CSV table of C-alpha atoms and ligand atoms in Angstrom, one decimal:
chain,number,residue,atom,x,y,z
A,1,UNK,CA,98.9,78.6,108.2
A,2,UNK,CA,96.5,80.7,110.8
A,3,UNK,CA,93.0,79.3,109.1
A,4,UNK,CA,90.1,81.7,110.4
A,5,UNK,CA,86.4,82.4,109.3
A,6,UNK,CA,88.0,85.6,107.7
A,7,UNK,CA,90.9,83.5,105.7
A,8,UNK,CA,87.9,81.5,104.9
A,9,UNK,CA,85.9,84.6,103.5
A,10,UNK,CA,88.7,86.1,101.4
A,11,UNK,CA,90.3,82.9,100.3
A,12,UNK,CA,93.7,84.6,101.9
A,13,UNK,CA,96.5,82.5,104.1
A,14,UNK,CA,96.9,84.8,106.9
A,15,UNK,CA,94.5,86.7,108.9
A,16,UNK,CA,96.5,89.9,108.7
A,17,UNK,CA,95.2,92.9,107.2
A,18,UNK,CA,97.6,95.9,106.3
A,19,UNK,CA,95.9,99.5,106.0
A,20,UNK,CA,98.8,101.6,104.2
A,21,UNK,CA,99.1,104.5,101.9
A,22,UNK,CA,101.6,103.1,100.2
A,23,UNK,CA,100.5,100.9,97.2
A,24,UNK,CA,103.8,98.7,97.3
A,25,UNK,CA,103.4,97.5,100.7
A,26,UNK,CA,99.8,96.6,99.7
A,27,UNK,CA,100.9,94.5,96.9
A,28,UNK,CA,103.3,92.8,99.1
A,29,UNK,CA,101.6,91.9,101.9
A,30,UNK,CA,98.8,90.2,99.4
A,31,UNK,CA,101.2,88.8,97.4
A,32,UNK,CA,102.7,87.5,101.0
A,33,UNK,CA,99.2,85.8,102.0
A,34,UNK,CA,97.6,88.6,104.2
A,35,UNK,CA,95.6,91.2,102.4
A,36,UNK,CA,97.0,94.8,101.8
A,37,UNK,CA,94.5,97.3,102.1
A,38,UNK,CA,95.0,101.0,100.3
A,39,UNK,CA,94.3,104.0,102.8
A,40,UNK,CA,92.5,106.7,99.7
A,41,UNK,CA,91.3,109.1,102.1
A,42,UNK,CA,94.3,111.9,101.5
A,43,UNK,CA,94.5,111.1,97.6
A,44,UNK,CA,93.1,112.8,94.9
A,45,UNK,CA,90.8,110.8,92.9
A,46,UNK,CA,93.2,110.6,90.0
A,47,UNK,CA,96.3,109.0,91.9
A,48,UNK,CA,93.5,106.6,93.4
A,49,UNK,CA,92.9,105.2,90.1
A,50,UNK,CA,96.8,105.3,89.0
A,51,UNK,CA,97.8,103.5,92.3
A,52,UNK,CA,95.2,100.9,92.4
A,53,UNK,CA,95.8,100.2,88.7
A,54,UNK,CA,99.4,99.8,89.7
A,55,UNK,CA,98.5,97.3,92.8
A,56,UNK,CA,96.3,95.3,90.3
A,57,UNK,CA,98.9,94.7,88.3
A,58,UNK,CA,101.3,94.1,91.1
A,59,UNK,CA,99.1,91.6,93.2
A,60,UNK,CA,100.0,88.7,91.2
A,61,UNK,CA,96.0,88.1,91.3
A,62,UNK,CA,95.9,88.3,95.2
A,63,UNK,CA,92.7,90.0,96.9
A,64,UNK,CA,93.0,93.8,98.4
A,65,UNK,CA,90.9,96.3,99.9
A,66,UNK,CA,90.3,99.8,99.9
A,67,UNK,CA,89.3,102.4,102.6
A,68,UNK,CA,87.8,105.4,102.5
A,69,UNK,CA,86.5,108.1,105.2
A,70,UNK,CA,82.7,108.1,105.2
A,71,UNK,CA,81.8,110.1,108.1
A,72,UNK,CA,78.5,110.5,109.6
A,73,UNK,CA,78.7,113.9,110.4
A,74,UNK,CA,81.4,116.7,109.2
A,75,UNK,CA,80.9,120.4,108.2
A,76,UNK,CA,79.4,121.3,105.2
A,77,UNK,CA,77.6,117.8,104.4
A,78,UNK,CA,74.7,118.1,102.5
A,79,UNK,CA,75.2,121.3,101.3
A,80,UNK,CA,76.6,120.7,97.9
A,81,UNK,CA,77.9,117.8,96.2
A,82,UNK,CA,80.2,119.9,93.8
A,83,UNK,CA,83.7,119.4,95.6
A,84,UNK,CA,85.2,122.6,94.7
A,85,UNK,CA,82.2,124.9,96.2
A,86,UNK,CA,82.5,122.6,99.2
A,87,UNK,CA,86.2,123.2,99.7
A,88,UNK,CA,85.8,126.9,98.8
A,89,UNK,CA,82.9,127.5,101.5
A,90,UNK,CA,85.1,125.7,104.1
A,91,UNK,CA,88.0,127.8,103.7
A,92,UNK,CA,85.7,131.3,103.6
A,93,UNK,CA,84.1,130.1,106.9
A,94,UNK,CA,88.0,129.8,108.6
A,95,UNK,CA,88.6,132.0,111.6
A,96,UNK,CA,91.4,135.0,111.1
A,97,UNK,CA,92.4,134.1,114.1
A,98,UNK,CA,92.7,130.2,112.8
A,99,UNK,CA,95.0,131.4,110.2
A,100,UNK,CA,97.2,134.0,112.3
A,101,UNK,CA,97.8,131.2,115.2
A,102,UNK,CA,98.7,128.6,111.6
A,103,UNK,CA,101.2,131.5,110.1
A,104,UNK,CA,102.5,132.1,113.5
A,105,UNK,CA,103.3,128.7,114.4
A,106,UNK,CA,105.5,128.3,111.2
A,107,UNK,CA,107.0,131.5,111.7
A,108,UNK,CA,108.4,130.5,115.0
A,109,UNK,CA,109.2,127.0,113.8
A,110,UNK,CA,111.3,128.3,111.0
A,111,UNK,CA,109.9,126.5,108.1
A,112,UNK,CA,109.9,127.9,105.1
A,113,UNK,CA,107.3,128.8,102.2
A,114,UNK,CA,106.3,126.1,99.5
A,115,UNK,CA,108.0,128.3,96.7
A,116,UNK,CA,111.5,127.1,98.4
A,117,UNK,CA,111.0,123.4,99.2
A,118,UNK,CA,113.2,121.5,97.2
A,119,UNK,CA,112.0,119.7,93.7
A,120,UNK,CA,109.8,116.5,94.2
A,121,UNK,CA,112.2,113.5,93.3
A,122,UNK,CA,110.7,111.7,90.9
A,123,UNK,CA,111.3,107.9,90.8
A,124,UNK,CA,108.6,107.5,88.6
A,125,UNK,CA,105.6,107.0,91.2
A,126,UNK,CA,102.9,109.9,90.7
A,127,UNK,CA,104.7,111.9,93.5
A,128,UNK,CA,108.0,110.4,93.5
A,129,UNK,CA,109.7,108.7,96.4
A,130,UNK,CA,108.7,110.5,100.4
A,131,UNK,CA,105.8,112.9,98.4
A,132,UNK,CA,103.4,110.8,98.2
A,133,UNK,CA,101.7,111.3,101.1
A,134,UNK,CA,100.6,115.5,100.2
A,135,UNK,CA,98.2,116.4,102.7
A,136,UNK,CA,98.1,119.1,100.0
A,137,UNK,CA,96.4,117.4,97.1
A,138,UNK,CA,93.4,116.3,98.0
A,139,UNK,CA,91.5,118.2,101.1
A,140,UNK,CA,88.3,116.2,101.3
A,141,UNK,CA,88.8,112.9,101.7
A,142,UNK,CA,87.3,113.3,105.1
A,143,UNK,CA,83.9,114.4,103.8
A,144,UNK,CA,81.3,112.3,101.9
A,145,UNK,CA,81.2,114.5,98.3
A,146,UNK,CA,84.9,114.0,98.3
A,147,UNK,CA,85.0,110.6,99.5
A,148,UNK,CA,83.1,109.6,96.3
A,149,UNK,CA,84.8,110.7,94.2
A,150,UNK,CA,87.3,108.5,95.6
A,151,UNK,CA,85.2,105.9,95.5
A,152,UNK,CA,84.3,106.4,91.7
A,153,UNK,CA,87.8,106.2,91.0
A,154,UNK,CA,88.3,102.8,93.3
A,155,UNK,CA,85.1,101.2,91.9
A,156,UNK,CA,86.8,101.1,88.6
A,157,UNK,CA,89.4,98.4,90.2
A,158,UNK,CA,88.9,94.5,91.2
A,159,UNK,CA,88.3,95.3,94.8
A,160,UNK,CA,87.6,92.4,97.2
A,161,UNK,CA,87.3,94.3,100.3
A,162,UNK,CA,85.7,97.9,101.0
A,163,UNK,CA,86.0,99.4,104.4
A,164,UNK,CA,84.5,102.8,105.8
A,165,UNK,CA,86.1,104.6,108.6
A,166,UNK,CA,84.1,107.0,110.7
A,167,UNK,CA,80.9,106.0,109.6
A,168,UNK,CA,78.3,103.4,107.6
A,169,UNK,CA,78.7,103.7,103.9
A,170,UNK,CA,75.2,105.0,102.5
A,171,UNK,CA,72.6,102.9,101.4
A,172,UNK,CA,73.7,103.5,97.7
A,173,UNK,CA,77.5,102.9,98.0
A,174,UNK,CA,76.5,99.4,99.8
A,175,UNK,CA,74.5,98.2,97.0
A,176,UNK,CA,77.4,99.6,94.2
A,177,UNK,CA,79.7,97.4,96.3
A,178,UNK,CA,77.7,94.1,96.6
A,179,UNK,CA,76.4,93.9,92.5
A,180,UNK,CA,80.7,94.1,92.1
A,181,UNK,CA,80.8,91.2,94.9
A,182,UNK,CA,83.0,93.2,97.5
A,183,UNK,CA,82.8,92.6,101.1
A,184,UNK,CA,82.1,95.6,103.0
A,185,UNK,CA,84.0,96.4,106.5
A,186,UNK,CA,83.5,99.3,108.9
A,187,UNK,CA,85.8,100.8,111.1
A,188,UNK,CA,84.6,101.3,115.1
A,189,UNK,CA,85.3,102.3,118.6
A,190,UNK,CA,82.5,101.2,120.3
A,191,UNK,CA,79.5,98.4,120.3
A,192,UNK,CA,76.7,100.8,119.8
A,193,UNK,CA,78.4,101.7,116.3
A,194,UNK,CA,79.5,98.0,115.7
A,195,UNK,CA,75.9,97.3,115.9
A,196,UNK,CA,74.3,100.1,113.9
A,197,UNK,CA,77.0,98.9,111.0
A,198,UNK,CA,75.6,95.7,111.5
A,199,UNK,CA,71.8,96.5,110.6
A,200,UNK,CA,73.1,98.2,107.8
A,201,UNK,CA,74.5,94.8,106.2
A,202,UNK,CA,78.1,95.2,106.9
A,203,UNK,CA,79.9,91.5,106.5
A,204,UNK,CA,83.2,92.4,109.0
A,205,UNK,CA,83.4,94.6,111.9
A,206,UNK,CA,87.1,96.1,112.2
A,207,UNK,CA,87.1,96.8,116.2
A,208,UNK,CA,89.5,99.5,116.9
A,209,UNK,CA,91.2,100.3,120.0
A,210,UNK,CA,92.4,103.6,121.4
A,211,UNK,CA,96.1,102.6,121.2
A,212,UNK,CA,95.5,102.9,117.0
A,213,UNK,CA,96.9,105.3,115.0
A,214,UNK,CA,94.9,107.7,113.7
A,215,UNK,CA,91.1,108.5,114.2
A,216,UNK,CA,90.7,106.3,117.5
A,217,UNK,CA,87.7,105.9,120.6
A,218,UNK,CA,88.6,105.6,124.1
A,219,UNK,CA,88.7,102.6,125.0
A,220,UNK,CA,91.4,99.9,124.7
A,221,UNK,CA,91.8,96.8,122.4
A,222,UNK,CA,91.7,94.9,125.1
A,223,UNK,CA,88.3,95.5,126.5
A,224,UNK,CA,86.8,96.6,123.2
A,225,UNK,CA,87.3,93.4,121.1
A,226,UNK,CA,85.1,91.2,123.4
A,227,UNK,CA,82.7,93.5,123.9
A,228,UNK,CA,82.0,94.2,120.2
A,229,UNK,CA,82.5,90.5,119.3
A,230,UNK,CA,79.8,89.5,121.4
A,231,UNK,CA,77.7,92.3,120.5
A,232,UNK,CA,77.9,91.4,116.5
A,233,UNK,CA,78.0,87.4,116.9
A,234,UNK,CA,78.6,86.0,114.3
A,235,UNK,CA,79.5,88.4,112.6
A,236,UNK,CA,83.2,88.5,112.0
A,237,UNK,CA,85.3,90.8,113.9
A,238,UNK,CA,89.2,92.0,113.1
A,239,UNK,CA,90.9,93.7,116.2
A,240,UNK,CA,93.5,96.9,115.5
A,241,UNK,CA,95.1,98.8,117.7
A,242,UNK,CA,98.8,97.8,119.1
A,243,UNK,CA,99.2,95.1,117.3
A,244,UNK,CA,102.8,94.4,116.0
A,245,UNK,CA,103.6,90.9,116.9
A,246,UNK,CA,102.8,87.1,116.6
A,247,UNK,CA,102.0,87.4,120.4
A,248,UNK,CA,99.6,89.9,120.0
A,249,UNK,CA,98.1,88.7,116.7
A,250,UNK,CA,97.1,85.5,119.3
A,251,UNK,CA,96.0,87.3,121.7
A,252,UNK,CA,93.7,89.1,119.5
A,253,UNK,CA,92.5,86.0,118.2
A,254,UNK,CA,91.8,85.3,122.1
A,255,UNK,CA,89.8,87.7,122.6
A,256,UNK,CA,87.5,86.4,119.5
A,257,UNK,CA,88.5,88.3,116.9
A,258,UNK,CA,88.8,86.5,113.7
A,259,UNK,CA,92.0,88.4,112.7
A,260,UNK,CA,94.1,91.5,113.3
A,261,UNK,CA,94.1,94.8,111.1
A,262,UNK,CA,97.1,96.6,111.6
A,263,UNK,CA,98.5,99.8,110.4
A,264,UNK,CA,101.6,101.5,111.9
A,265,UNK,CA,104.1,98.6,111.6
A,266,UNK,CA,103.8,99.1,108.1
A,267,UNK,CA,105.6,102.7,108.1
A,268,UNK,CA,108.4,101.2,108.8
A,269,UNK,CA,108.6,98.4,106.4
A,270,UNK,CA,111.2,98.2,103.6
A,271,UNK,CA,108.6,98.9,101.0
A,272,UNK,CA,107.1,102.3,102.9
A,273,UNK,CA,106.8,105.1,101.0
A,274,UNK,CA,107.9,107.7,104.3
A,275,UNK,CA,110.1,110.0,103.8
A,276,UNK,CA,113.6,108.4,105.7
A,277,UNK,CA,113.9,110.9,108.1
A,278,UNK,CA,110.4,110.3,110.0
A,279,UNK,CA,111.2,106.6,109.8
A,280,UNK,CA,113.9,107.2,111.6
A,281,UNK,CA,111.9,109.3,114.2
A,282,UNK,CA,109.3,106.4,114.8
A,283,UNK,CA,112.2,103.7,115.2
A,284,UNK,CA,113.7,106.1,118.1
A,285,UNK,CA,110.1,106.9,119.3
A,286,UNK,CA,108.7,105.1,122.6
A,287,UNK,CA,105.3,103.5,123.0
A,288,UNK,CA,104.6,106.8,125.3
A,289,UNK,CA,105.7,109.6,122.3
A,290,UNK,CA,102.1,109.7,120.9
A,291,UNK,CA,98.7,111.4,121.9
A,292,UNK,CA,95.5,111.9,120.6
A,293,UNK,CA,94.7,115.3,119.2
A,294,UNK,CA,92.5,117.1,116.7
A,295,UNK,CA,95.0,119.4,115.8
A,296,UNK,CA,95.2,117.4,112.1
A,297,UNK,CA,92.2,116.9,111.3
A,298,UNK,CA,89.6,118.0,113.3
A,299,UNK,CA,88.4,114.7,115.3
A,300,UNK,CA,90.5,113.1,118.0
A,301,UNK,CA,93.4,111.4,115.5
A,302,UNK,CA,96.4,110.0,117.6
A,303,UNK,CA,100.1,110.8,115.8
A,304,UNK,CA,103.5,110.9,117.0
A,305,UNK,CA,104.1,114.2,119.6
A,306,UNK,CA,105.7,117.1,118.4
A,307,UNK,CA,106.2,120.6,119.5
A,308,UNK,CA,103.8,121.4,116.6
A,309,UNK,CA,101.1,119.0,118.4
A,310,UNK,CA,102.0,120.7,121.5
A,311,UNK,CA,102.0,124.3,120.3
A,312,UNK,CA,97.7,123.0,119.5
A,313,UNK,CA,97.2,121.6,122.4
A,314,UNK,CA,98.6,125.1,124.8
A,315,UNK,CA,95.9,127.6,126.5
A,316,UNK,CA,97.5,130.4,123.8
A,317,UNK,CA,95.7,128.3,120.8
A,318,UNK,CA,92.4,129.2,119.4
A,319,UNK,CA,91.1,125.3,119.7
A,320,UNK,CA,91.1,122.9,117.1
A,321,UNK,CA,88.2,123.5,114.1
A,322,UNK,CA,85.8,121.0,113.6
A,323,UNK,CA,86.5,118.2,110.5
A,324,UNK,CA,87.8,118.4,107.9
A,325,UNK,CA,88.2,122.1,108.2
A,326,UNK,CA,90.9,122.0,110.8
A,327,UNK,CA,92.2,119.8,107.9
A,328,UNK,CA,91.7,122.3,105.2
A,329,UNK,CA,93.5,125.2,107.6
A,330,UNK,CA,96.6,122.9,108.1
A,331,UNK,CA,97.1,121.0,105.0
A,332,UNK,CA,99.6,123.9,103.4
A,333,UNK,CA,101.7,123.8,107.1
A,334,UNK,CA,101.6,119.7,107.0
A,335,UNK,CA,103.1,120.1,103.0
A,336,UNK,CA,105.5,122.7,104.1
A,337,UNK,CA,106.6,120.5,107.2
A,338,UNK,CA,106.8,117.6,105.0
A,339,UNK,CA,109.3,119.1,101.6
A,340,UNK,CA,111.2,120.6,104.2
A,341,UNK,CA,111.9,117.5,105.6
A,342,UNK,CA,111.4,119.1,109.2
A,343,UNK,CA,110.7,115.4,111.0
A,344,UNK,CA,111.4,117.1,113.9
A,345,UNK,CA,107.5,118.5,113.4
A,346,UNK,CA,105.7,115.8,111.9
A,347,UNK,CA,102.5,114.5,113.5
A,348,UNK,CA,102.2,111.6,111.7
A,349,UNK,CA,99.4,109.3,112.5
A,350,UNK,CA,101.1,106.1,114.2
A,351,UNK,CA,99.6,104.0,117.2
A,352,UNK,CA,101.4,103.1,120.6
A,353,UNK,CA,103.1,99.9,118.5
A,354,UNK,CA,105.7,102.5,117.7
A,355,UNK,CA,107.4,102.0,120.5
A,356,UNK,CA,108.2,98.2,119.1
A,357,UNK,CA,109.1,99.3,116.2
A,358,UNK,CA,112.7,98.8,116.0
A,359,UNK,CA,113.9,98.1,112.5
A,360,UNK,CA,113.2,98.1,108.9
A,361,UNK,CA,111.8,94.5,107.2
A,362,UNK,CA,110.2,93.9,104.0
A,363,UNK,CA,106.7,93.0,105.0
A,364,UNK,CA,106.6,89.8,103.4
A,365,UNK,CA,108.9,88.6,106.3
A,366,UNK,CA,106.9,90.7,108.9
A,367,UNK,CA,103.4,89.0,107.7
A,368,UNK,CA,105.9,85.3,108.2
A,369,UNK,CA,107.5,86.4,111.7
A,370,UNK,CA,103.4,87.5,112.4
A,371,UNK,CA,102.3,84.2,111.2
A,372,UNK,CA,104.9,82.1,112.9
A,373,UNK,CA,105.0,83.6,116.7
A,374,UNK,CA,101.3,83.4,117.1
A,375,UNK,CA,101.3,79.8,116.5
A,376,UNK,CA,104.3,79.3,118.4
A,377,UNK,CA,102.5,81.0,121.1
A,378,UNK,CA,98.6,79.3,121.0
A,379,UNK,CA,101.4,76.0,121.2
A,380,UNK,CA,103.0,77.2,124.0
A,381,UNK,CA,100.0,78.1,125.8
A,382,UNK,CA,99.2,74.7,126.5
A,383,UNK,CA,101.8,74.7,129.3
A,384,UNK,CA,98.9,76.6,131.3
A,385,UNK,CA,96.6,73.7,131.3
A,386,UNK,CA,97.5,71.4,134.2
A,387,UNK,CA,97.2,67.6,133.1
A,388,UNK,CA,94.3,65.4,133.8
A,389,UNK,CA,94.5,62.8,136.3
A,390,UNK,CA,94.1,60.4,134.1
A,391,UNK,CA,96.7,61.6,131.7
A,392,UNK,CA,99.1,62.0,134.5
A,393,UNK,CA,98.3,58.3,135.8
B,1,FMN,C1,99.4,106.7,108.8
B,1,FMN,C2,98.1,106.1,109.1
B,1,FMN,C3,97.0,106.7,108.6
B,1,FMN,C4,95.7,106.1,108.9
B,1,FMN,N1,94.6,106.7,108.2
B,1,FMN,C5,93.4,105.9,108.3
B,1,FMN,C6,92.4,106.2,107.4
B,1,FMN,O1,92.4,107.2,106.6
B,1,FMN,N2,91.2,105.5,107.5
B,1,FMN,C7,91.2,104.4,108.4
B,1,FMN,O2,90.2,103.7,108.4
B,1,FMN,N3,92.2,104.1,109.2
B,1,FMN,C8,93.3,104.8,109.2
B,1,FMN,N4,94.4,104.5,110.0
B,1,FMN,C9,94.2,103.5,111.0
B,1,FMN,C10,94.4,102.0,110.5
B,1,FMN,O3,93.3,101.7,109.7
B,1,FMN,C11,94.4,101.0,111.7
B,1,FMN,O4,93.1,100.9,112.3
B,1,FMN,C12,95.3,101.3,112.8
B,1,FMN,O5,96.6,101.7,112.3
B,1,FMN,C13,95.5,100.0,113.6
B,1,FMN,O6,96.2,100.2,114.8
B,1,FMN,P1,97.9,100.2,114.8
B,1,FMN,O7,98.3,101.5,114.2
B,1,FMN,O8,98.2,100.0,116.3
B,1,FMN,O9,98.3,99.0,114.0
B,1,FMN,C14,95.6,105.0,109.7
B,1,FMN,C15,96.8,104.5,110.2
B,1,FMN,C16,98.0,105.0,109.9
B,1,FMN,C17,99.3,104.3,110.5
């Protein structure tokens, strides 16, 4: 047992948190002593509320978390707070040339129109087995009005843990979460925002280096951790990016982080909800197949390459639009890639970890082997420290 101030916090055995999309992997990885927490930002607010009804049940009484996208700035913010205006005005204010380059692209790819994808296979989850992840149903979870509504639906659920990515969760939002006795966690890539979430009464501080998947800064885990642990002190600070193993889970500790929040090794588990064919593209990937691009969503999100990435980031491409309207432009290609089952295109968020990732274990033996190998190692690093005189004599 790995006992942290951050075990101590949650009452939880390991100091391992698990962002996933996929509410079966959350249930086992707080059922297995670390705590699962559900990614909402891509859900509509309706399978929010199913899922996390679903993980309640499942969570044999264990605590999880929730995340949502709260971002400071995006398009559109302020200007309505009825989702569907929002949404419409974003897609009127798309470029022609946007939505040419989009057609093109899929044109050239060969991948055919939703009316031909083949019938969602229902195994009795809301989107059945590999469809869960629709980058069609829900198009602003990246923007505040829509992130709410998530919210709404999540408040409804014994949360213990409530994180914001890309920003501080209003003034509002952090009172909602305190009278229900959540912890509140942010999401950064640098010190100066560590600190502003800090003043705003966040308890944890999730440091979050470039090698993440996803929405990541520019600088590494390994410089970033120290630097924003000593800039909170004491407030607790969980490291993420690259880390995958025991080995790294200690070293993060090292570098005074209180525990490691991890997301790509948990695409690959036995209990992921990916579609088979992309699992199989991350197993076979290397820790160099990924980049940072905006071409998802608008901000800087690192995914595995593809030619579709690639065909974005060429001189013929009218640029990337600005969040989440890049989002709303490529949400029909990323469902069409996706029921095709055209891996060979995906741009799946995963960090540089995916080049460890080698095979597919349920993730209650992942948080164990996690658990295990970083005591093993803080043991085994005593073989640094020379002996005393004294003990030598
Ligand atoms: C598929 C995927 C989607 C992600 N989406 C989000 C998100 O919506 N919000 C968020 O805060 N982090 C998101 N992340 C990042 C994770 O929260 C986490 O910080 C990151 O995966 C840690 O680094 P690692 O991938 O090297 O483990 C995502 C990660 C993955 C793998």
């Amino acid at each position: 047992m790995l006992r942290t101030r951050i075990t101590d916090l949650f009452g939880i055995e390991a100091p391992i948190f698990a962002f996933t999309h996929c509410r079966e992997t959350v249930a086992a990885v707080s059922r297995a002593g670390g705590m699962g927490i559900y990614g909402a930002s891509t859900f509509a607010p309706e399978r929010v509320d199913a899922d996390l009804a679903w993980i309640t049940a499942n969570v044999e009484g264990k605590p999880f978390g929730v995340d949502l996208m709260m971002p400071q700035k995006s398009e559109g913010k302020g200007t309505t707070t009825d989702a569907r205006e929002l949404e419409a005005a974003l897609q009127m204010a798309i470029p022609q040339a946007h939505r040419e380059f989009t057609r093109t692209l899929l044109e050239q790819f060969q991948v055919p129109g939703l009316d031909t994808a083949p019938p969602v296979e229902d195994d009795g989850r809301p989107g059945g087995r590999g469809w869960r992840h629709s980058w069609y149903e829900f198009k602003l979870g990246a923007v505040e009005t829509g992130a709410r509504l998530q919210l709404e639906a999540a408040l409804r659920h014994p949360i213990a843990f409530l994180v914001t990515a890309l920003g501080t969760p209003p003034p509002d939002v952090r009172e909602l979460a305190r009278s229900r006795g959540m912890k509140l966690g942010a999401l950064v890539g640098s010190a100066k925002h560590a600190r502003q979430h800090i003043d705003a009464g966040v308890d944890v501080i999730i440091a979050q280096g470039t090698e993440a998947a996803a929405h990541t800064g520019e600088i590494s885990t390994l410089v970033l951790v120290p630097e924003i642990a000593k800039a909170v002190a004491p407030v607790p600070v969980l490291a993420a990016g690259g880390i995958g193993t025991g080995e790294q889970l200690a070293a993060a500790l090292a570098l005074g982080a209180e525990g490691a929040w991890t997301g790509s090794i948990w695409l690959a588990c036995a209990e992921s909800d990916e579609p088979p064919e992309v699992v199989e593209r991350m197993l076979a990937a290397r820790s160099s197949d990924t980049l940072r691009s905006r071409c998802r969503t608008g901000k800087p999100l690192r995914q595995l390459k593809s030619p579709w990435s690639a065909a974005w980031e060429e001189p013929s491409s009218p640029g990337m639009l600005a969040m989440p309207t890049q989002h709303i432009l490529t949400a029909e290609a990323e469902e069409r890639i996706q029921r095709h089952r055209r891996a060979d295109l995906t741009t799946i968020p995963v960090g540089q970890i995916v080049g460890a990732m080698n095979s597919v274990r349920p993730a209650a033996e992942i948080v164990r082997e996690l658990v295990a190998d970083c005591e093993a190692t803080i043991a085994g690093m005593g073989r640094f420290m020379p002996l005393s005189t004294k003990e030598q004599g």
